[in-house]
């Protein structure tokens, strides 16, 4: 008797549910539209451009606040596998040109977030361990205390730097008329912080000379990485002071790390 | 049958009707209507039934009685149901089967606390200790709750704060913030990597996996020697990571397993380091 029910005309009844029409979603189109749509941060609708392209722009603007709050609109930035992340990390340590090509299609935010978190933990933990070693070595009143404020300072400095500096450069580059992509800047700056993680391991050694050598090496490597990648982004126009200031800022961060946490 | 009525029925009355229906249809043997929750013993029952035999407010049914005439045996027959799931010496489950939703409001506080504690212990056994169901994440934390994680996080924060010699309140704040925000961020991380996990179930899980570290923190608070602290914390840290591993690794694509697991290990290692360093 089941088929009898489906043939009953029910649309005239109040509150009836119309039959579901199988809609064709152009799912194949999303794979091509993803890279283009990733330029906008955050992408509305999870990077999906509706088929009516003339209205696409308006719908983007209308849904933008919704895209900001929903989780699925950030998923394209975490679309990386383990090998991809490891590959990017390795290429960040050697300041070569490869990095910008690697993140061209799909900049990811996984790397920046967790490299920053690792760096915060490293700085807080190893900074305290460094003071412990120094105090033991100099044999003062052996009442070393764990300084919890290192955690606060590390978190504020590292996360603040990783979020604010690329955003500031994004706005500056836009002001100068260059087309910059915010997510690429965040990605690049985040990976540039990775070299400080092994550096902080070496900074524990309680010798001042050794510490200064390490931090100068790490700072130079990181700043050079930032400089190279930013130069590629800006295509060598009249923004040389901007790029140089990025380099100087990165080096200043390295110095701050040494002076505040490991001295 | 009162199904044709257009009078809206109280939900518990609907269960009354179902009960009566089952008993009428079941015939000789009583229908074993198991209550949704593990019931508690003697309880004040709010008379909401519209049956012709209104139940007196404080009724405690005898444990078993053979089903006599159907209608009058409605209260008694339900009492012949077998021991409730997870039941200890529980009697008086008749009123339970008839009106399960409002019961938890009127039951004694001791019952509520005991039920929650039982659930915490059973969840703990499922998550942290080896048992045959660990590899099946769907089964493992089906009955998740957030009381256990809350208790462990606060306990860990208090223990760390007590062990610290200076800036006690800041230590508690940092520990609590790392653990609570960390659990949320880790769950979001798994979801963003395209994993399939239920948000609160994952929060609950990450909180329960803190149990070994909480025990380790307690031991380290009582013990002063650094070497012993390192050994104890390493063992409990390994235990916590082992506890969390199957749930996280089965939630994501195998190619991203390390990406999902690394932040979990990072959080536990940082808490472990915190425990060692605080003295």
Coordinates of C-alpha atoms in Angstrom, one line a residue:
Chain A
X1 CA 0.0 0.0 0.0
X2 CA 3.0 2.2 0.2
X3 CA 2.9 3.4 -3.3
X4 CA -0.6 4.6 -2.9
X5 CA 0.5 7.2 -0.4
X6 CA 3.1 8.7 -2.7
X7 CA 0.6 9.2 -5.4
X8 CA -1.8 11.1 -3.2
X9 CA -2.0 14.8 -4.1
X10 CA -0.9 16.4 -0.9
X11 CA 0.4 19.8 -1.9
X12 CA -2.9 21.4 -1.0
X13 CA -2.7 20.3 2.6
X14 CA -1.3 22.7 5.0
X15 CA 2.1 22.0 6.4
X16 CA 2.8 19.2 3.9
X17 CA 6.4 18.6 3.1
X18 CA 7.1 18.7 -0.7
X19 CA 9.1 16.0 -2.2
X20 CA 12.9 16.4 -2.2
X21 CA 14.2 17.2 -5.6
X22 CA 17.7 15.9 -6.2
X23 CA 19.7 19.0 -6.9
X24 CA 22.8 18.9 -9.0
X25 CA 25.5 20.6 -7.1
X26 CA 28.5 21.5 -9.2
X27 CA 30.9 19.8 -6.8
X28 CA 33.5 19.5 -9.5
X29 CA 33.7 23.2 -9.8
X30 CA 34.8 23.7 -6.2
X31 CA 38.2 22.1 -6.7
X32 CA 39.1 24.7 -9.3
X33 CA 37.5 27.5 -7.4
X34 CA 39.2 26.7 -4.1
X35 CA 42.5 28.4 -4.8
X36 CA 40.9 31.5 -6.1
X37 CA 38.4 31.7 -3.3
X38 CA 41.1 31.2 -0.7
X39 CA 42.4 34.6 -1.5
X40 CA 39.5 36.0 0.5
X41 CA 39.8 35.4 4.2
X42 CA 37.6 33.9 5.5
X43 CA 36.0 32.3 2.4
X44 CA 32.2 32.3 2.7
X45 CA 30.4 29.0 2.3
X46 CA 33.6 27.1 2.9
X47 CA 35.1 28.1 -0.4
X48 CA 32.1 27.1 -2.5
X49 CA 31.2 29.5 -5.3
X50 CA 27.5 29.2 -6.2
X51 CA 26.8 28.5 -9.9
X52 CA 25.3 31.9 -10.6
X53 CA 28.6 33.7 -10.9
X54 CA 27.3 37.3 -11.4
X55 CA 25.6 37.1 -8.1
X56 CA 28.6 35.3 -6.5
X57 CA 30.2 38.5 -5.4
X58 CA 27.1 39.8 -3.6
X59 CA 26.5 36.5 -1.9
X60 CA 30.1 36.5 -0.7
X61 CA 29.6 39.9 0.9
X62 CA 26.3 38.9 2.4
X63 CA 27.6 35.7 3.8
X64 CA 30.9 37.0 5.0
X65 CA 29.9 37.4 8.7
X66 CA 28.4 33.9 8.6
X67 CA 31.6 32.6 7.1
X68 CA 33.5 34.2 9.9
X69 CA 31.7 32.2 12.6
X70 CA 31.2 28.8 11.1
X71 CA 33.9 26.2 11.4
X72 CA 33.6 24.8 7.9
X73 CA 34.9 28.0 6.3
X74 CA 38.3 27.6 7.9
X75 CA 38.7 23.9 6.9
X76 CA 40.4 24.7 3.6
X77 CA 43.3 26.2 5.5
X78 CA 43.9 23.0 7.4
X79 CA 43.8 20.8 4.3
X80 CA 47.3 19.5 4.7
X81 CA 48.8 16.1 5.4
X82 CA 51.7 15.3 7.6
X83 CA 54.3 15.1 4.8
X84 CA 53.2 18.5 3.5
X85 CA 53.7 20.1 6.8
X86 CA 57.1 18.5 7.4
X87 CA 58.2 19.4 4.0
X88 CA 57.3 23.1 4.5
X89 CA 59.0 23.1 7.9
X90 CA 62.2 21.7 6.4
X91 CA 62.2 24.3 3.6
X92 CA 61.7 27.1 6.1
X93 CA 64.9 26.3 7.9
X94 CA 67.0 26.6 4.7
X95 CA 66.1 30.1 3.4
X96 CA 65.6 29.2 -0.2
X97 CA 63.1 30.3 -2.7
X98 CA 61.2 27.1 -2.7
X99 CA 58.8 28.0 0.1
X100 CA 56.6 30.5 -1.8
X101 CA 56.1 28.0 -4.6
X102 CA 55.1 25.4 -2.0
X103 CA 52.4 27.4 -0.5
X104 CA 51.2 29.0 -3.7
X105 CA 48.1 26.9 -4.1
X106 CA 47.2 26.2 -0.6
X107 CA 48.6 28.2 2.3
X108 CA 47.9 26.5 5.5
X109 CA 47.3 27.8 9.0
X110 CA 48.1 24.6 10.8
X111 CA 51.8 25.3 10.7
X112 CA 51.7 28.8 12.1
X113 CA 49.3 28.0 14.9
X114 CA 51.1 25.0 16.2
X115 CA 54.6 26.3 15.6
X116 CA 53.7 29.3 17.6
X117 CA 52.3 27.1 20.4
X118 CA 55.4 25.0 20.4
X119 CA 57.5 28.1 20.6
X120 CA 55.6 29.4 23.5
X121 CA 56.0 26.2 25.4
X122 CA 59.7 26.0 24.6
X123 CA 60.5 29.5 25.6
X124 CA 58.6 29.3 28.9
X125 CA 60.0 25.9 29.8
X126 CA 63.5 26.3 28.6
X127 CA 63.8 29.8 29.8
X128 CA 63.0 28.6 33.3
X129 CA 65.4 25.7 32.9
X130 CA 68.1 28.1 31.8
X131 CA 67.7 30.3 35.0
X132 CA 67.7 27.1 37.0
X133 CA 71.0 26.0 35.5
X134 CA 72.5 29.4 35.9
X135 CA 71.5 29.5 39.6
X136 CA 72.9 26.0 40.2
X137 CA 76.1 26.9 38.5
X138 CA 76.7 30.1 40.4
X139 CA 75.7 28.4 43.7
X140 CA 73.6 31.2 45.1
X141 CA 71.0 30.6 47.7
X142 CA 69.5 27.5 46.0
X143 CA 66.0 28.7 46.1
X144 CA 65.1 28.7 42.5
X145 CA 61.4 29.3 41.7
X146 CA 59.5 28.6 38.6
X147 CA 58.6 31.9 37.1
X148 CA 55.1 31.5 35.7
X149 CA 55.2 34.9 34.1
X150 CA 57.4 33.5 31.4
X151 CA 54.4 31.6 30.1
X152 CA 52.3 34.8 29.9
X153 CA 55.1 36.8 28.3
X154 CA 55.9 34.1 25.8
X155 CA 52.3 33.6 24.8
X156 CA 51.7 37.3 24.4
X157 CA 54.9 38.0 22.5
X158 CA 54.8 35.0 20.1
X159 CA 51.1 35.0 19.3
X160 CA 51.0 38.7 19.1
X161 CA 53.9 38.8 16.7
X162 CA 52.6 36.0 14.6
X163 CA 49.1 37.6 14.3
X164 CA 49.8 41.3 14.3
X165 CA 52.9 41.7 12.1
X166 CA 51.6 39.9 9.0
X167 CA 48.3 41.7 9.4
X168 CA 50.1 45.1 9.6
X169 CA 52.2 44.2 6.5
X170 CA 49.0 43.1 4.7
X171 CA 47.5 46.5 5.3
X172 CA 50.7 48.3 4.3
X173 CA 51.0 46.4 1.1
X174 CA 47.4 47.0 0.2
X175 CA 48.0 50.7 0.9
X176 CA 50.9 50.6 -1.5
X177 CA 48.7 49.1 -4.2
X178 CA 50.2 45.6 -4.2
X179 CA 47.9 42.7 -4.1
X180 CA 48.8 40.8 -1.0
X181 CA 47.1 37.7 0.4
X182 CA 46.7 37.8 4.2
X183 CA 46.7 34.0 4.7
X184 CA 49.9 33.6 2.7
X185 CA 51.6 36.2 4.9
X186 CA 50.4 34.5 8.1
X187 CA 51.6 31.2 6.7
X188 CA 55.0 32.5 5.8
X189 CA 55.6 34.3 9.1
X190 CA 54.4 31.4 11.1
X191 CA 56.8 29.0 9.4
X192 CA 59.6 31.5 9.8
X193 CA 59.3 31.1 13.6
X194 CA 60.2 27.5 13.4
X195 CA 63.9 28.0 13.4
X196 CA 63.6 29.5 16.9
X197 CA 62.4 26.1 18.3
X198 CA 65.7 24.2 17.9
X199 CA 67.5 27.5 18.7
X200 CA 65.8 27.7 22.1
X201 CA 66.9 24.2 22.8
X202 CA 70.5 25.2 22.3
X203 CA 70.1 28.5 24.2
X204 CA 69.8 26.5 27.4
X205 CA 73.5 26.0 27.6
X206 CA 74.6 28.5 30.3
X207 CA 77.3 30.2 28.4
X208 CA 76.8 33.8 27.3
X209 CA 79.0 33.7 24.2
X210 CA 77.4 30.5 23.0
X211 CA 73.9 31.9 23.5
X212 CA 74.7 35.1 21.6
X213 CA 76.2 33.1 18.7
X214 CA 73.1 30.9 18.5
X215 CA 70.6 33.7 18.6
X216 CA 72.4 35.7 16.0
X217 CA 72.6 32.7 13.7
X218 CA 68.9 31.9 14.2
X219 CA 67.8 35.5 13.9
X220 CA 69.7 35.9 10.7
X221 CA 68.3 32.7 9.2
X222 CA 64.8 33.6 10.1
X223 CA 65.1 37.2 8.9
X224 CA 66.6 36.2 5.6
X225 CA 63.7 33.7 5.1
X226 CA 61.2 36.5 5.7
X227 CA 63.1 38.9 3.5
X228 CA 63.3 36.5 0.5
X229 CA 59.7 35.5 0.7
X230 CA 58.4 39.0 1.1
X231 CA 60.5 40.1 -1.9
X232 CA 58.9 37.5 -4.0
X233 CA 55.5 38.6 -2.8
X234 CA 56.1 42.3 -3.5
X235 CA 57.9 41.6 -6.9
X236 CA 60.6 44.2 -6.2
X237 CA 58.6 47.4 -6.6
X238 CA 59.2 50.5 -4.5
X239 CA 58.6 48.8 -1.2
X240 CA 62.2 48.1 -0.3
X241 CA 62.0 49.9 3.0
X242 CA 59.0 47.8 3.9
X243 CA 60.8 44.6 3.2
X244 CA 63.9 45.7 5.1
X245 CA 61.8 46.7 8.1
X246 CA 60.3 43.1 8.1
X247 CA 63.8 41.8 8.3
X248 CA 64.7 44.1 11.1
X249 CA 61.6 43.2 13.0
X250 CA 62.3 39.5 12.8
X251 CA 65.8 40.1 14.1
X252 CA 64.4 42.3 16.9
X253 CA 62.2 39.4 17.9
X254 CA 65.2 37.1 18.1
X255 CA 67.1 39.6 20.3
X256 CA 64.1 40.0 22.5
X257 CA 63.9 36.2 22.9
X258 CA 67.5 36.1 24.0
X259 CA 67.4 39.0 26.3
X260 CA 64.1 38.3 28.1
X261 CA 64.1 34.5 28.4
X262 CA 67.7 33.5 28.3
X263 CA 69.9 35.9 30.2
Chain B
X1 CA -7.8 3.2 23.3
X2 CA -7.4 6.8 23.9
X3 CA -5.2 7.4 20.9
X4 CA -8.1 8.9 19.1
X5 CA -8.3 11.7 21.7
X6 CA -7.4 15.1 20.7
X7 CA -6.7 16.2 24.2
X8 CA -2.9 16.7 24.5
X9 CA -1.5 14.2 26.9
X10 CA 1.2 14.7 29.5
X11 CA 4.3 12.9 28.3
X12 CA 4.4 10.7 31.3
X13 CA 0.8 9.9 30.8
X14 CA 1.7 8.7 27.3
X15 CA 4.1 6.3 28.9
X16 CA 1.4 5.2 31.2
X17 CA -0.7 4.4 28.2
X18 CA 2.1 2.6 26.5
X19 CA 2.6 0.6 29.6
X20 CA -1.0 -0.4 29.8
X21 CA -0.9 -1.3 26.1
X22 CA 2.1 -3.4 26.5
X23 CA 0.6 -5.3 29.4
X24 CA -2.7 -5.8 27.6
X25 CA -0.9 -7.1 24.5
X26 CA 1.7 -9.1 26.3
X27 CA -0.9 -11.2 28.0
X28 CA 0.4 -13.7 30.6
X29 CA 3.9 -12.5 31.0
X30 CA 4.5 -9.1 32.1
X31 CA 6.1 -6.6 29.8
X32 CA 9.5 -5.7 31.0
X33 CA 9.6 -2.0 30.5
X34 CA 13.1 -1.0 31.4
X35 CA 13.4 2.6 32.5
X36 CA 15.6 4.9 30.5
X37 CA 17.9 5.7 33.4
X38 CA 19.1 3.6 36.3
X39 CA 16.4 4.3 38.8
X40 CA 16.9 5.1 42.4
X41 CA 15.2 3.7 45.4
X42 CA 12.4 5.1 47.4
X43 CA 11.4 8.3 45.8
X44 CA 8.5 10.7 46.2
X45 CA 6.4 10.3 43.1
X46 CA 4.4 13.2 41.8
X47 CA 1.0 11.8 40.9
X48 CA 0.7 12.7 37.3
X49 CA -1.1 9.6 36.0
X50 CA -4.7 10.0 34.9
X51 CA -5.5 6.4 35.4
X52 CA -8.5 5.5 37.5
X53 CA -6.2 4.3 40.3
X54 CA -4.2 7.4 41.3
X55 CA -1.0 6.5 43.0
X56 CA -0.5 7.8 46.5
X57 CA 2.4 10.3 46.7
X58 CA 4.9 8.2 48.7
X59 CA 4.5 4.8 47.4
X60 CA 7.1 2.1 47.7
X61 CA 6.2 -1.0 45.8
X62 CA 7.1 -4.4 46.9
X63 CA 9.9 -5.9 44.9
X64 CA 8.0 -8.6 43.1
X65 CA 4.5 -9.6 42.8
X66 CA 2.8 -11.8 40.3
X67 CA 0.7 -9.8 37.8
X68 CA -2.9 -9.8 39.0
X69 CA -5.7 -8.1 37.0
X70 CA -4.0 -5.9 34.4
X71 CA -5.0 -2.4 35.4
X72 CA -4.5 -2.7 39.0
X73 CA -1.3 -4.5 38.5
X74 CA 0.2 -1.7 36.4
X75 CA 2.1 -0.3 39.4
X76 CA 3.0 -3.8 40.6
X77 CA 3.9 -5.4 37.4
X78 CA 6.5 -2.9 36.5
X79 CA 8.1 -3.8 39.8
X80 CA 8.6 -7.4 38.5
X81 CA 11.0 -6.1 35.9
X82 CA 14.4 -7.5 36.4
X83 CA 17.1 -5.6 38.1
X84 CA 17.5 -2.3 36.5
X85 CA 20.7 -1.8 34.4
X86 CA 23.5 -1.1 36.8
X87 CA 21.1 -1.5 39.7
X88 CA 22.2 -2.2 43.1
X89 CA 19.6 -3.0 45.7
X90 CA 17.0 -1.0 43.9
X91 CA 13.3 -1.4 44.6
X92 CA 10.3 0.7 43.9
X93 CA 11.0 1.0 40.2
X94 CA 7.3 1.0 39.4
X95 CA 6.8 4.7 39.6
X96 CA 10.0 5.0 37.6
X97 CA 8.8 3.3 34.6
X98 CA 5.7 5.4 34.5
X99 CA 7.2 8.8 34.9
X100 CA 10.9 8.9 34.1
X101 CA 11.5 12.5 33.0
X102 CA 10.6 14.5 36.2
X103 CA 12.3 12.0 38.6
X104 CA 15.7 13.6 38.7
X105 CA 14.2 16.7 40.1
X106 CA 12.7 15.1 43.1
X107 CA 15.1 12.4 44.0
X108 CA 17.4 12.9 46.9
X109 CA 20.7 14.7 46.3
X110 CA 22.6 11.7 47.4
X111 CA 21.1 9.8 44.5
X112 CA 22.1 12.4 42.0
X113 CA 25.6 12.6 43.3
X114 CA 26.0 8.9 43.5
X115 CA 24.7 8.5 39.9
X116 CA 27.2 11.1 38.6
X117 CA 30.0 9.6 40.6
X118 CA 29.2 6.2 39.2
X119 CA 29.2 7.6 35.7
X120 CA 32.5 9.3 36.2
X121 CA 34.1 6.1 37.5
X122 CA 32.8 4.1 34.7
X123 CA 33.9 6.6 32.1
X124 CA 37.3 6.7 33.7
X125 CA 37.5 2.9 33.5
X126 CA 36.6 3.0 29.9
X127 CA 39.0 5.7 28.9
X128 CA 42.1 5.4 31.0
X129 CA 42.4 1.8 32.0
X130 CA 42.9 -1.1 29.5
X131 CA 39.7 -2.7 28.6
X132 CA 38.4 -4.5 25.5
X133 CA 36.3 -1.6 24.3
X134 CA 39.1 1.0 24.0
X135 CA 39.6 0.3 20.3
X136 CA 36.0 1.1 19.5
X137 CA 35.6 4.8 20.0
X138 CA 31.9 4.7 19.3
X139 CA 31.3 2.5 22.3
X140 CA 33.9 3.9 24.6
X141 CA 32.5 7.3 25.6
X142 CA 28.9 7.0 24.6
X143 CA 27.8 8.2 27.9
X144 CA 30.2 11.2 28.1
X145 CA 29.9 13.8 30.8
X146 CA 31.8 16.9 31.7
X147 CA 31.8 16.6 35.4
X148 CA 34.8 14.3 35.4
X149 CA 37.0 16.6 33.2
X150 CA 36.0 19.6 35.3
X151 CA 36.9 17.8 38.5
X152 CA 40.2 16.7 37.1
X153 CA 41.2 20.1 35.7
X154 CA 40.3 21.9 38.9
X155 CA 42.1 19.3 41.0
X156 CA 45.2 19.6 38.8
X157 CA 45.1 23.4 39.0
X158 CA 44.7 23.3 42.8
X159 CA 47.5 20.8 43.3
X160 CA 49.9 22.8 41.1
X161 CA 48.9 26.0 42.9
X162 CA 49.4 24.4 46.3
X163 CA 52.9 23.1 45.3
X164 CA 54.0 26.5 44.1
X165 CA 55.8 28.7 46.5
X166 CA 55.2 32.0 44.8
X167 CA 52.4 33.4 42.6
X168 CA 50.0 30.7 43.5
X169 CA 47.0 32.2 41.9
X170 CA 48.8 32.9 38.7
X171 CA 49.9 29.2 38.6
X172 CA 46.3 28.1 39.0
X173 CA 45.1 30.5 36.4
X174 CA 47.7 29.4 33.9
X175 CA 47.1 25.7 34.5
X176 CA 43.3 26.1 34.2
X177 CA 43.6 28.2 31.1
X178 CA 46.0 25.8 29.4
X179 CA 43.9 22.8 30.1
X180 CA 40.5 24.2 29.4
X181 CA 41.3 26.3 26.4
X182 CA 43.7 23.5 25.3
X183 CA 40.9 20.9 25.2
X184 CA 38.7 23.2 23.1
X185 CA 41.5 24.1 20.7
X186 CA 42.5 20.5 20.3
X187 CA 39.0 19.5 19.5
X188 CA 38.8 22.3 17.0
X189 CA 42.1 21.2 15.5
X190 CA 40.8 17.7 14.9
X191 CA 37.6 19.1 13.3
X192 CA 39.5 21.5 11.1
X193 CA 41.8 18.7 9.9
X194 CA 38.7 17.0 8.6
X195 CA 38.3 14.6 11.4
X196 CA 35.0 13.1 12.6
X197 CA 34.6 13.6 16.3
X198 CA 31.8 14.9 18.5
X199 CA 32.8 18.1 20.1
X200 CA 31.7 17.5 23.7
X201 CA 32.7 13.8 23.5
X202 CA 36.2 14.9 22.6
X203 CA 36.3 17.5 25.4
X204 CA 35.2 14.8 27.8
X205 CA 37.8 12.4 26.6
X206 CA 40.7 14.9 26.8
X207 CA 39.6 15.7 30.3
X208 CA 39.5 12.1 31.4
X209 CA 42.9 11.5 30.0
X210 CA 44.2 14.0 32.5
X211 CA 43.5 11.6 35.4
X212 CA 47.0 10.1 35.3
X213 CA 48.6 13.5 35.3
X214 CA 46.4 14.6 38.3
X215 CA 47.6 11.5 40.2
X216 CA 51.2 12.4 39.2
X217 CA 50.8 15.9 40.4
X218 CA 49.5 14.7 43.7
X219 CA 52.4 12.4 44.2
X220 CA 54.9 15.2 43.2
X221 CA 53.3 17.6 45.7
X222 CA 54.0 15.1 48.5
X223 CA 57.4 14.1 47.3
X224 CA 60.3 16.6 47.0
X225 CA 63.1 14.7 45.2
X226 CA 63.5 15.9 41.6
X227 CA 64.5 12.5 40.2
X228 CA 61.5 10.8 41.6
X229 CA 59.3 13.6 40.3
X230 CA 60.8 13.2 36.8
X231 CA 60.2 9.4 36.9
X232 CA 56.7 9.7 38.2
X233 CA 55.7 12.4 35.7
X234 CA 57.2 10.6 32.8
X235 CA 55.2 7.5 33.6
X236 CA 52.0 9.3 34.1
X237 CA 52.6 11.3 31.0
X238 CA 53.1 8.2 28.9
X239 CA 49.9 6.8 30.4
X240 CA 47.9 9.9 29.5
X241 CA 49.2 9.9 26.0
X242 CA 48.5 6.1 25.6
X243 CA 45.0 6.8 26.9
X244 CA 44.3 9.5 24.4
X245 CA 45.9 7.9 21.4
X246 CA 43.2 5.5 20.0
X247 CA 40.5 8.1 20.2
X248 CA 42.3 10.8 18.4
X249 CA 44.0 8.6 15.8
X250 CA 40.8 7.0 14.7
X251 CA 39.1 10.3 14.3
X252 CA 41.2 11.6 11.4
X253 CA 42.5 10.5 8.1
X254 CA 45.5 8.2 8.6
X255 CA 47.7 10.6 6.7
X256 CA 47.0 13.3 9.2
X257 CA 47.3 11.3 12.3
X258 CA 50.5 12.9 13.4
X259 CA 49.1 16.3 12.8
X260 CA 46.2 15.6 15.1
X261 CA 48.2 13.8 17.8
X262 CA 51.1 16.2 18.1
X263 CA 49.1 19.0 19.7
X264 CA 47.7 16.6 22.3
X265 CA 51.1 15.4 23.2
X266 CA 52.3 19.0 23.3
X267 CA 49.7 19.9 25.8
X268 CA 50.3 16.9 28.0
X269 CA 54.1 17.4 27.9
X270 CA 53.7 21.0 28.8
X271 CA 51.5 20.1 31.8
X272 CA 54.0 17.4 32.8
X273 CA 56.8 19.9 32.6
X274 CA 54.8 22.3 34.7
X275 CA 54.3 19.6 37.3
X276 CA 58.0 18.8 37.5
X277 CA 59.1 22.5 37.6
X278 CA 56.7 23.7 40.2
X279 CA 58.3 23.2 43.6

